[in-house]
Tab-separated table of C-alpha atoms in Angstrom:
chain	number	residue	atom	x	y	z
U	15	UNK	CA	70.650	-73.810	27.317
U	16	UNK	CA	70.324	-74.040	31.089
U	17	UNK	CA	67.668	-75.869	32.984
U	18	UNK	CA	66.818	-75.008	36.548
U	19	UNK	CA	67.955	-77.775	38.954
U	20	UNK	CA	67.950	-78.312	42.707
U	21	UNK	CA	71.651	-77.597	42.890
U	22	UNK	CA	71.134	-74.275	41.104
U	23	UNK	CA	68.301	-73.456	43.389
U	24	UNK	CA	70.428	-74.168	46.473
U	25	UNK	CA	73.088	-71.814	45.178
U	26	UNK	CA	70.493	-69.115	44.534
U	27	UNK	CA	69.817	-68.351	48.144
U	28	UNK	CA	71.218	-65.572	50.280
U	29	UNK	CA	73.750	-66.027	53.064
U	30	UNK	CA	71.010	-65.734	55.697
U	31	UNK	CA	69.335	-68.987	54.542
U	32	UNK	CA	72.094	-71.532	54.491
U	33	UNK	CA	71.410	-75.246	54.751
U	34	UNK	CA	71.835	-76.693	58.177
U	35	UNK	CA	73.856	-79.852	58.727
U	36	UNK	CA	71.000	-81.961	60.113
U	37	UNK	CA	68.526	-80.615	57.587
U	38	UNK	CA	67.421	-82.475	54.502
U	39	UNK	CA	67.295	-80.764	51.055
U	40	UNK	CA	63.589	-81.106	50.932
U	41	UNK	CA	63.209	-79.352	54.282
U	42	UNK	CA	65.686	-76.716	53.246
U	43	UNK	CA	63.895	-75.911	49.933
U	44	UNK	CA	60.551	-75.779	51.696
U	45	UNK	CA	61.996	-73.210	54.068
U	46	UNK	CA	63.213	-70.826	51.338
U	47	UNK	CA	61.340	-67.539	50.801
U	48	UNK	CA	63.631	-65.722	48.341
U	49	UNK	CA	65.440	-67.084	45.275
U	50	UNK	CA	68.035	-65.088	43.334
U	51	UNK	CA	68.197	-66.777	39.973
U	52	UNK	CA	68.887	-63.781	37.750
U	53	UNK	CA	71.394	-63.811	34.900
U	54	UNK	CA	71.928	-67.522	34.903
U	55	UNK	CA	71.073	-68.120	31.199
U	56	UNK	CA	68.060	-70.192	32.300
U	57	UNK	CA	65.727	-71.025	29.505
U	58	UNK	CA	63.647	-73.741	31.220
U	59	UNK	CA	62.179	-74.089	34.714
U	60	UNK	CA	61.416	-77.730	35.669
U	61	UNK	CA	59.410	-79.321	38.423
U	62	UNK	CA	62.071	-78.772	41.054
U	63	UNK	CA	60.868	-75.279	41.762
U	64	UNK	CA	57.593	-76.772	43.083
U	65	UNK	CA	59.482	-77.930	46.173
U	66	UNK	CA	59.797	-74.292	47.285
U	67	UNK	CA	56.289	-74.083	48.751
U	68	UNK	CA	56.937	-70.945	50.920
U	69	UNK	CA	58.590	-68.950	48.210
U	70	UNK	CA	57.419	-65.298	48.200
U	71	UNK	CA	60.044	-63.499	46.007
U	72	UNK	CA	61.481	-64.995	42.800
U	73	UNK	CA	64.151	-63.240	40.706
U	74	UNK	CA	64.339	-64.728	37.210
U	75	UNK	CA	65.195	-61.636	35.191
U	76	UNK	CA	67.984	-61.428	32.596
U	77	UNK	CA	67.601	-65.008	31.498
U	78	UNK	CA	66.406	-66.686	28.288
U	79	UNK	CA	62.936	-67.871	29.221
U	80	UNK	CA	60.559	-68.286	26.263
U	81	UNK	CA	57.441	-68.355	28.493
U	82	UNK	CA	56.324	-67.756	32.041
U	83	UNK	CA	57.075	-70.916	34.073
U	84	UNK	CA	54.337	-72.927	35.685
U	85	UNK	CA	54.207	-71.887	39.308
U	86	UNK	CA	50.951	-73.348	40.601
U	87	UNK	CA	52.815	-74.864	43.620
U	88	UNK	CA	54.174	-71.447	44.603
U	89	UNK	CA	50.945	-69.789	45.637
U	90	UNK	CA	52.693	-67.656	48.258
U	91	UNK	CA	54.502	-65.656	45.668
U	92	UNK	CA	54.037	-61.886	46.072
U	93	UNK	CA	56.807	-60.602	43.799
U	94	UNK	CA	57.819	-62.074	40.430
U	95	UNK	CA	60.676	-60.600	38.371
U	96	UNK	CA	60.727	-61.838	34.769
U	97	UNK	CA	62.069	-58.831	32.835
U	98	UNK	CA	64.529	-59.120	29.960
U	99	UNK	CA	63.621	-62.593	28.797
U	100	UNK	CA	61.985	-63.786	25.591
U	101	UNK	CA	58.448	-64.217	26.808
U	102	UNK	CA	55.717	-63.614	24.190
U	103	UNK	CA	52.573	-64.122	26.195
U	104	UNK	CA	51.240	-63.558	29.714
U	105	UNK	CA	50.077	-66.939	31.007
U	106	UNK	CA	50.301	-69.415	33.864
U	107	UNK	CA	49.665	-66.720	36.470
U	108	UNK	CA	46.144	-67.544	37.553
U	109	UNK	CA	47.210	-69.593	40.618
U	110	UNK	CA	49.296	-66.694	42.007
U	111	UNK	CA	46.360	-64.942	43.680
U	112	UNK	CA	48.681	-63.303	46.220
U	113	UNK	CA	50.889	-61.664	43.661
U	114	UNK	CA	51.455	-57.970	44.348
U	115	UNK	CA	54.285	-57.007	41.955
U	116	UNK	CA	54.770	-58.308	38.455
U	117	UNK	CA	57.797	-57.277	36.323
U	118	UNK	CA	57.625	-58.190	32.652
U	119	UNK	CA	59.579	-55.389	30.953
U	120	UNK	CA	61.942	-56.035	28.107
U	121	UNK	CA	60.154	-59.067	26.683
U	122	UNK	CA	58.189	-59.659	23.451
U	123	UNK	CA	54.631	-59.257	24.827
U	124	UNK	CA	52.090	-57.526	22.624
U	125	UNK	CA	48.915	-57.849	24.696
U	126	UNK	CA	48.270	-57.317	28.426
U	127	UNK	CA	46.111	-60.293	29.316
U	128	UNK	CA	45.808	-63.283	31.569
U	129	UNK	CA	45.682	-61.233	34.812
U	130	UNK	CA	42.013	-61.767	35.636
U	131	UNK	CA	42.692	-63.729	38.842
U	132	UNK	CA	45.262	-61.353	40.267
U	133	UNK	CA	42.924	-59.377	42.447
U	134	UNK	CA	45.706	-58.080	44.713
U	135	UNK	CA	48.116	-56.936	41.982
U	136	UNK	CA	49.441	-53.472	42.812
U	137	UNK	CA	52.300	-53.005	40.390
U	138	UNK	CA	52.540	-54.021	36.737
U	139	UNK	CA	55.757	-53.236	34.839
U	140	UNK	CA	55.554	-54.118	31.173
U	141	UNK	CA	57.796	-51.466	29.629
U	142	UNK	CA	59.959	-51.563	26.461
U	143	UNK	CA	58.533	-54.658	24.787
U	144	UNK	CA	60.372	-55.882	21.718
U	145	UNK	CA	57.548	-55.910	19.129
U	146	UNK	CA	57.538	-56.219	15.390
U	147	UNK	CA	57.832	-52.882	13.493
U	148	UNK	CA	54.533	-50.975	13.348
U	149	UNK	CA	52.916	-52.814	16.257
U	150	UNK	CA	51.988	-51.411	19.691
U	151	UNK	CA	51.041	-52.727	23.051
U	152	UNK	CA	47.376	-53.707	23.398
U	153	UNK	CA	45.137	-53.980	26.435
U	154	UNK	CA	42.556	-56.665	27.165
U	155	UNK	CA	39.507	-54.757	28.678
U	156	UNK	CA	38.535	-57.737	30.810
U	157	UNK	CA	42.008	-57.892	32.419
U	158	UNK	CA	42.071	-54.142	33.059
U	159	UNK	CA	38.673	-54.203	34.743
U	160	UNK	CA	39.810	-57.128	36.971
U	161	UNK	CA	42.880	-55.314	38.280
U	162	UNK	CA	41.449	-51.759	38.225
U	163	UNK	CA	40.571	-51.703	41.930
U	164	UNK	CA	43.987	-52.897	43.148
U	165	UNK	CA	46.524	-51.611	40.597
U	166	UNK	CA	48.527	-48.640	41.848
U	167	UNK	CA	51.599	-48.557	39.611
U	168	UNK	CA	51.605	-49.029	35.866
U	169	UNK	CA	54.695	-48.847	33.656
U	170	UNK	CA	53.946	-48.899	29.909
U	171	UNK	CA	56.877	-46.855	28.725
U	172	UNK	CA	58.402	-47.439	25.268
U	173	UNK	CA	55.601	-49.459	23.705
U	174	UNK	CA	54.712	-47.328	20.659
U	175	UNK	CA	51.451	-46.169	22.248
U	176	UNK	CA	49.664	-43.377	20.500
U	177	UNK	CA	46.683	-43.498	22.893
U	178	UNK	CA	46.089	-44.358	26.531
U	179	UNK	CA	42.327	-44.273	26.366
U	180	UNK	CA	42.151	-47.972	27.210
U	181	UNK	CA	43.592	-47.507	30.702
U	182	UNK	CA	40.921	-44.942	31.650
U	183	UNK	CA	39.335	-47.454	34.033
U	184	UNK	CA	42.497	-47.602	36.201
U	185	UNK	CA	41.364	-44.793	38.445
U	186	UNK	CA	43.330	-45.916	41.548
U	187	UNK	CA	46.766	-45.440	40.026
U	188	UNK	CA	49.406	-43.711	42.121
U	189	UNK	CA	52.078	-43.833	39.471
U	190	UNK	CA	51.891	-43.904	35.693
U	191	UNK	CA	55.030	-44.288	33.568
U	192	UNK	CA	54.134	-43.639	29.913
U	193	UNK	CA	57.320	-42.024	28.682
U	194	UNK	CA	58.943	-42.730	25.288
U	195	UNK	CA	55.674	-43.364	23.418
U	196	UNK	CA	53.783	-41.595	20.574
U	197	UNK	CA	51.222	-39.657	22.608
U	198	UNK	CA	50.089	-36.401	20.992
U	199	UNK	CA	46.526	-35.676	22.150
U	200	UNK	CA	46.448	-33.351	25.171
U	201	UNK	CA	42.636	-33.538	25.415
U	202	UNK	CA	42.713	-37.307	25.707
U	203	UNK	CA	45.458	-37.121	28.268
U	204	UNK	CA	43.409	-34.643	30.287
U	205	UNK	CA	40.393	-36.952	30.107
U	206	UNK	CA	42.359	-40.015	31.230
U	207	UNK	CA	44.501	-38.672	34.068
U	208	UNK	CA	41.781	-36.246	35.112
U	209	UNK	CA	39.902	-39.201	36.575
U	210	UNK	CA	42.954	-40.579	38.412
U	211	UNK	CA	42.472	-38.637	41.639
U	212	UNK	CA	45.262	-40.489	43.505
U	213	UNK	CA	47.916	-40.024	40.838
U	214	UNK	CA	50.989	-38.356	42.328
U	215	UNK	CA	53.684	-39.341	39.862
U	216	UNK	CA	53.568	-39.094	36.083
U	217	UNK	CA	56.286	-39.669	33.441
U	218	UNK	CA	55.569	-38.484	29.890
U	219	UNK	CA	59.022	-37.521	28.614
U	220	UNK	CA	59.804	-38.694	25.098
U	221	UNK	CA	56.247	-38.154	23.791
U	222	UNK	CA	55.463	-35.597	21.054
U	223	UNK	CA	52.979	-33.762	23.316
U	224	UNK	CA	55.885	-32.693	25.536
U	225	UNK	CA	56.884	-30.149	22.920
U	226	UNK	CA	53.565	-28.311	23.033
U	227	UNK	CA	53.333	-24.827	24.583
U	228	UNK	CA	53.024	-24.766	28.402
U	229	UNK	CA	53.034	-28.556	28.477
U	230	UNK	CA	54.125	-28.845	32.056
U	231	UNK	CA	51.623	-26.222	33.356
U	232	UNK	CA	48.784	-27.863	31.508
U	233	UNK	CA	49.591	-31.312	32.904
U	234	UNK	CA	49.775	-29.971	36.442
U	235	UNK	CA	46.334	-28.478	36.026
U	236	UNK	CA	45.000	-31.797	34.651
U	237	UNK	CA	46.224	-33.891	37.621
U	238	UNK	CA	45.307	-31.962	40.755
U	239	UNK	CA	47.252	-34.165	43.199
U	240	UNK	CA	50.406	-34.589	41.087
U	241	UNK	CA	53.687	-34.198	43.020
U	242	UNK	CA	56.277	-35.422	40.519
U	243	UNK	CA	56.159	-34.810	36.756
U	244	UNK	CA	58.898	-36.280	34.536
U	245	UNK	CA	61.175	-36.812	37.539
U	246	UNK	CA	60.834	-33.175	38.782
U	247	UNK	CA	59.007	-32.314	41.919
U	248	UNK	CA	56.128	-29.866	41.765
U	249	UNK	CA	56.130	-27.186	44.478
U	250	UNK	CA	52.977	-26.467	46.377
U	251	UNK	CA	53.171	-22.802	45.434
U	252	UNK	CA	53.277	-23.607	41.696
U	253	UNK	CA	50.395	-26.098	41.960
U	254	UNK	CA	48.199	-23.699	43.930
U	255	UNK	CA	48.876	-20.816	41.548
U	256	UNK	CA	48.157	-22.843	38.440
U	257	UNK	CA	44.988	-24.383	39.867
U	258	UNK	CA	43.733	-20.946	40.943
U	259	UNK	CA	44.458	-19.483	37.535
U	260	UNK	CA	42.717	-22.420	35.801
U	261	UNK	CA	39.659	-22.168	38.076
U	262	UNK	CA	39.265	-18.415	37.427
U	263	UNK	CA	39.653	-19.026	33.711
U	264	UNK	CA	36.995	-21.749	33.732
U	265	UNK	CA	34.546	-19.477	35.629
U	266	UNK	CA	35.133	-16.690	33.101
U	267	UNK	CA	34.718	-19.135	30.184
U	268	UNK	CA	31.420	-20.469	31.632
U	269	UNK	CA	30.052	-17.010	32.139
U	270	UNK	CA	30.930	-16.044	28.569
U	271	UNK	CA	29.342	-19.204	27.216
U	272	UNK	CA	26.196	-18.649	29.336
U	273	UNK	CA	25.984	-15.086	28.141
U	274	UNK	CA	26.316	-16.104	24.519
U	275	UNK	CA	23.828	-18.869	24.950
U	276	UNK	CA	21.240	-16.600	26.492
U	277	UNK	CA	21.835	-13.857	23.993
U	278	UNK	CA	21.545	-16.172	20.976
U	279	UNK	CA	18.471	-17.827	22.459
U	280	UNK	CA	16.559	-14.530	22.636
U	281	UNK	CA	17.072	-13.984	18.994
U	282	UNK	CA	16.468	-17.525	17.759
U	283	UNK	CA	13.611	-18.607	19.985
U	284	UNK	CA	10.305	-17.047	18.904
U	285	UNK	CA	8.606	-18.333	22.054
U	286	UNK	CA	10.792	-16.088	24.146
U	287	UNK	CA	9.898	-13.153	22.029
U	288	UNK	CA	6.212	-13.857	22.527
U	289	UNK	CA	6.626	-13.839	26.261
U	290	UNK	CA	8.075	-10.353	26.305
U	291	UNK	CA	5.650	-7.726	27.852
U	292	UNK	CA	3.851	-5.420	25.366
U	293	UNK	CA	5.183	-1.980	24.801
U	294	UNK	CA	2.890	0.686	26.375
U	295	UNK	CA	1.660	3.527	24.122
U	296	UNK	CA	2.016	6.563	26.315
U	297	UNK	CA	0.044	9.729	25.230
U	298	UNK	CA	2.077	12.503	23.667
U	299	UNK	CA	2.674	15.545	25.916
U	300	UNK	CA	0.754	18.747	24.925
U	301	UNK	CA	2.684	21.253	22.900
U	302	UNK	CA	4.415	23.989	24.832
U	303	UNK	CA	2.582	27.303	24.968
U	304	UNK	CA	4.857	30.222	23.920
U	305	UNK	CA	5.309	33.090	26.375
U	306	UNK	CA	4.074	35.769	23.945
U	307	UNK	CA	1.775	35.427	20.964
U	308	UNK	CA	1.123	38.174	18.379
U	309	UNK	CA	-2.403	38.363	16.976
U	310	UNK	CA	-2.503	36.355	13.834
U	311	UNK	CA	-3.929	37.415	10.517
U	312	UNK	CA	-5.638	34.197	9.495
U	313	UNK	CA	-8.473	32.206	11.001
U	314	UNK	CA	-7.266	32.441	14.605
U	315	UNK	CA	-7.015	36.301	14.723
U	316	UNK	CA	-8.892	38.297	17.328
U	317	UNK	CA	-12.036	40.281	16.223
U	318	UNK	CA	-11.125	43.742	15.050
U	319	UNK	CA	-13.228	45.554	17.687
U	320	UNK	CA	-11.675	43.567	20.537
U	321	UNK	CA	-8.162	44.283	19.318
U	322	UNK	CA	-8.873	48.005	19.095
U	323	UNK	CA	-10.104	48.162	22.644
U	324	UNK	CA	-6.945	46.376	23.928
U	325	UNK	CA	-4.775	48.727	21.933
U	326	UNK	CA	-6.582	51.849	23.308
U	327	UNK	CA	-6.065	50.728	26.940
U	328	UNK	CA	-2.427	50.115	26.212
U	329	UNK	CA	-1.944	53.547	24.710
U	330	UNK	CA	-3.493	55.328	27.735
U	331	UNK	CA	-1.265	53.484	30.169
U	332	UNK	CA	1.812	54.301	28.161
U	333	UNK	CA	0.878	57.987	28.033
U	334	UNK	CA	0.600	58.224	31.810
U	335	UNK	CA	3.966	56.494	32.231
U	336	UNK	CA	5.645	58.835	29.781
U	337	UNK	CA	4.244	62.000	31.538
U	338	UNK	CA	5.674	60.863	34.852
U	339	UNK	CA	9.110	60.125	33.282
U	340	UNK	CA	9.181	63.595	31.649
U	341	UNK	CA	8.455	65.348	34.902
U	342	UNK	CA	11.198	63.565	36.780
U	343	UNK	CA	13.731	64.151	33.948
U	344	UNK	CA	13.180	67.951	34.097
U	345	UNK	CA	14.744	68.182	37.557
U	346	UNK	CA	18.326	69.348	37.196
U	347	UNK	CA	21.062	67.240	38.752
U	348	UNK	CA	24.739	67.811	39.058
U	349	UNK	CA	26.626	69.664	36.272
U	350	UNK	CA	27.998	67.513	33.435
U	351	UNK	CA	25.078	65.027	33.355
U	352	UNK	CA	22.982	64.857	30.252
U	353	UNK	CA	19.316	65.697	30.747
U	354	UNK	CA	16.557	65.857	28.198
U	355	UNK	CA	12.970	67.093	28.177
U	356	UNK	CA	10.387	67.406	25.443
U	357	UNK	CA	9.615	70.737	23.915
U	358	UNK	CA	6.520	72.542	25.114
U	359	UNK	CA	4.760	72.465	21.758
U	360	UNK	CA	5.460	68.825	21.088
U	361	UNK	CA	3.284	65.981	22.301
U	362	UNK	CA	4.902	63.204	24.174
U	363	UNK	CA	6.040	60.168	22.222
U	364	UNK	CA	4.022	56.982	22.709
U	365	UNK	CA	3.957	53.456	21.474
U	366	UNK	CA	0.641	54.082	19.912
U	367	UNK	CA	2.360	55.989	17.147
U	368	UNK	CA	4.323	52.832	16.306
U	369	UNK	CA	1.448	50.352	16.290
U	370	UNK	CA	-1.120	51.529	13.795
U	371	UNK	CA	-4.659	50.374	13.601
U	372	UNK	CA	-4.751	50.960	9.881
U	373	UNK	CA	-4.842	47.977	7.524
U	374	UNK	CA	-1.529	46.150	6.838
U	375	UNK	CA	0.587	47.769	4.195
U	376	UNK	CA	-0.699	51.388	4.581
U	377	UNK	CA	1.571	54.160	5.866
U	378	UNK	CA	0.530	57.185	7.836
U	379	UNK	CA	2.083	60.617	7.546
U	380	UNK	CA	4.180	61.398	10.702
U	381	UNK	CA	4.494	64.923	12.231
U	382	UNK	CA	7.940	66.185	13.166
U	383	UNK	CA	9.017	65.708	16.791
U	384	UNK	CA	10.888	68.467	18.518
U	385	UNK	CA	13.257	67.546	21.379
U	386	UNK	CA	15.230	69.888	23.521
U	387	UNK	CA	18.634	68.877	25.095
U	388	UNK	CA	20.486	70.672	27.842
U	389	UNK	CA	24.162	70.125	28.555
U	390	UNK	CA	25.313	72.355	31.375
U	391	UNK	CA	24.226	75.960	30.439
U	392	UNK	CA	24.008	75.124	26.695
U	393	UNK	CA	20.589	74.627	25.103
U	394	UNK	CA	20.294	72.843	21.814
U	395	UNK	CA	17.131	72.291	19.891
U	396	UNK	CA	16.737	69.908	17.065
U	397	UNK	CA	13.817	68.742	14.955
U	398	UNK	CA	13.952	64.994	14.628
U	399	UNK	CA	11.632	63.159	12.335
U	400	UNK	CA	9.953	60.315	14.102
U	401	UNK	CA	10.765	58.113	11.106
U	402	UNK	CA	14.444	58.529	11.965
U	403	UNK	CA	13.900	56.672	15.238
U	404	UNK	CA	11.140	54.141	14.548
U	405	UNK	CA	10.249	52.821	11.113
U	406	UNK	CA	6.909	51.099	11.544
U	407	UNK	CA	4.856	49.358	8.978
């Protein structure tokens, strides 16, 4: 059990602030700005510390303090080191409105509170608290809101935290040390640190989420300005590549969602269906007219008299064409070429003999047709029945 005394305070100064010969102790203590009282087994701080009115830095770590000492006479303090004591509660700090750095790691604190008046606090180190089994560090919302605009460094490592949602309001953090906790939710992590646009250092080693696939890449994408992750520097090339890949993936994802949303809406929303334009009923094209049509037998057949007249004109034209062809074929050409001519006593063959004007199903008796062939100087005559060439009905 050691109580802080004036003699102990005088021995806790550096070599640059020694007491002068003609200087009183009161004047000397008032002139002190730094006190190095660490690892002195101090468990109680008395009123003597109030004589150090210009004190700015106080080292009281590695002692046996049960509570934060009353320091309302030391309002010029900017740095207070109280780690590795037996402090159970954050208190007696309201007068220290100029405090910038507060070190409370390695104590028995369970709730971050009592910092409402510290509007200039930039660093809060409260790591590795010795808490009862099953308990975790808690956050007072009012305290966090009070220091949210000034706090830049937060160390909450090793405090059995399974969530960091409560520190979402600390958007001005530059460094966050949350290693050796029980964090598992990557979505919550992305939501929290995604709003910390100034965050350049993040420590998460020792949490279960570090074992998830592509953990490092995913965290780099979450915090766009991160430079150091788990003690390893992030290269500008890696950051740029990962952010470009993530942006392209998000654009593709939004397009797919938009496409699915529009497609499903067309089928579900009957109002959209009603707004569609009506389908036009175009007239059917006329049927194609065939190139040749035989006279039909049924209702659409030509009159018998008209058909006979057409047939007679056709027969006369065919007869004239056949006579001209026969005359030209009788002229002899070179030897060895087959030439044919009709016999003198046989009438020329015409298409009229094929198409009969008799009723359907009746056959006419055909006369034999005599053809004469000449091959060189050899004449051959043969009687050929017309039925051998054309079998007409």
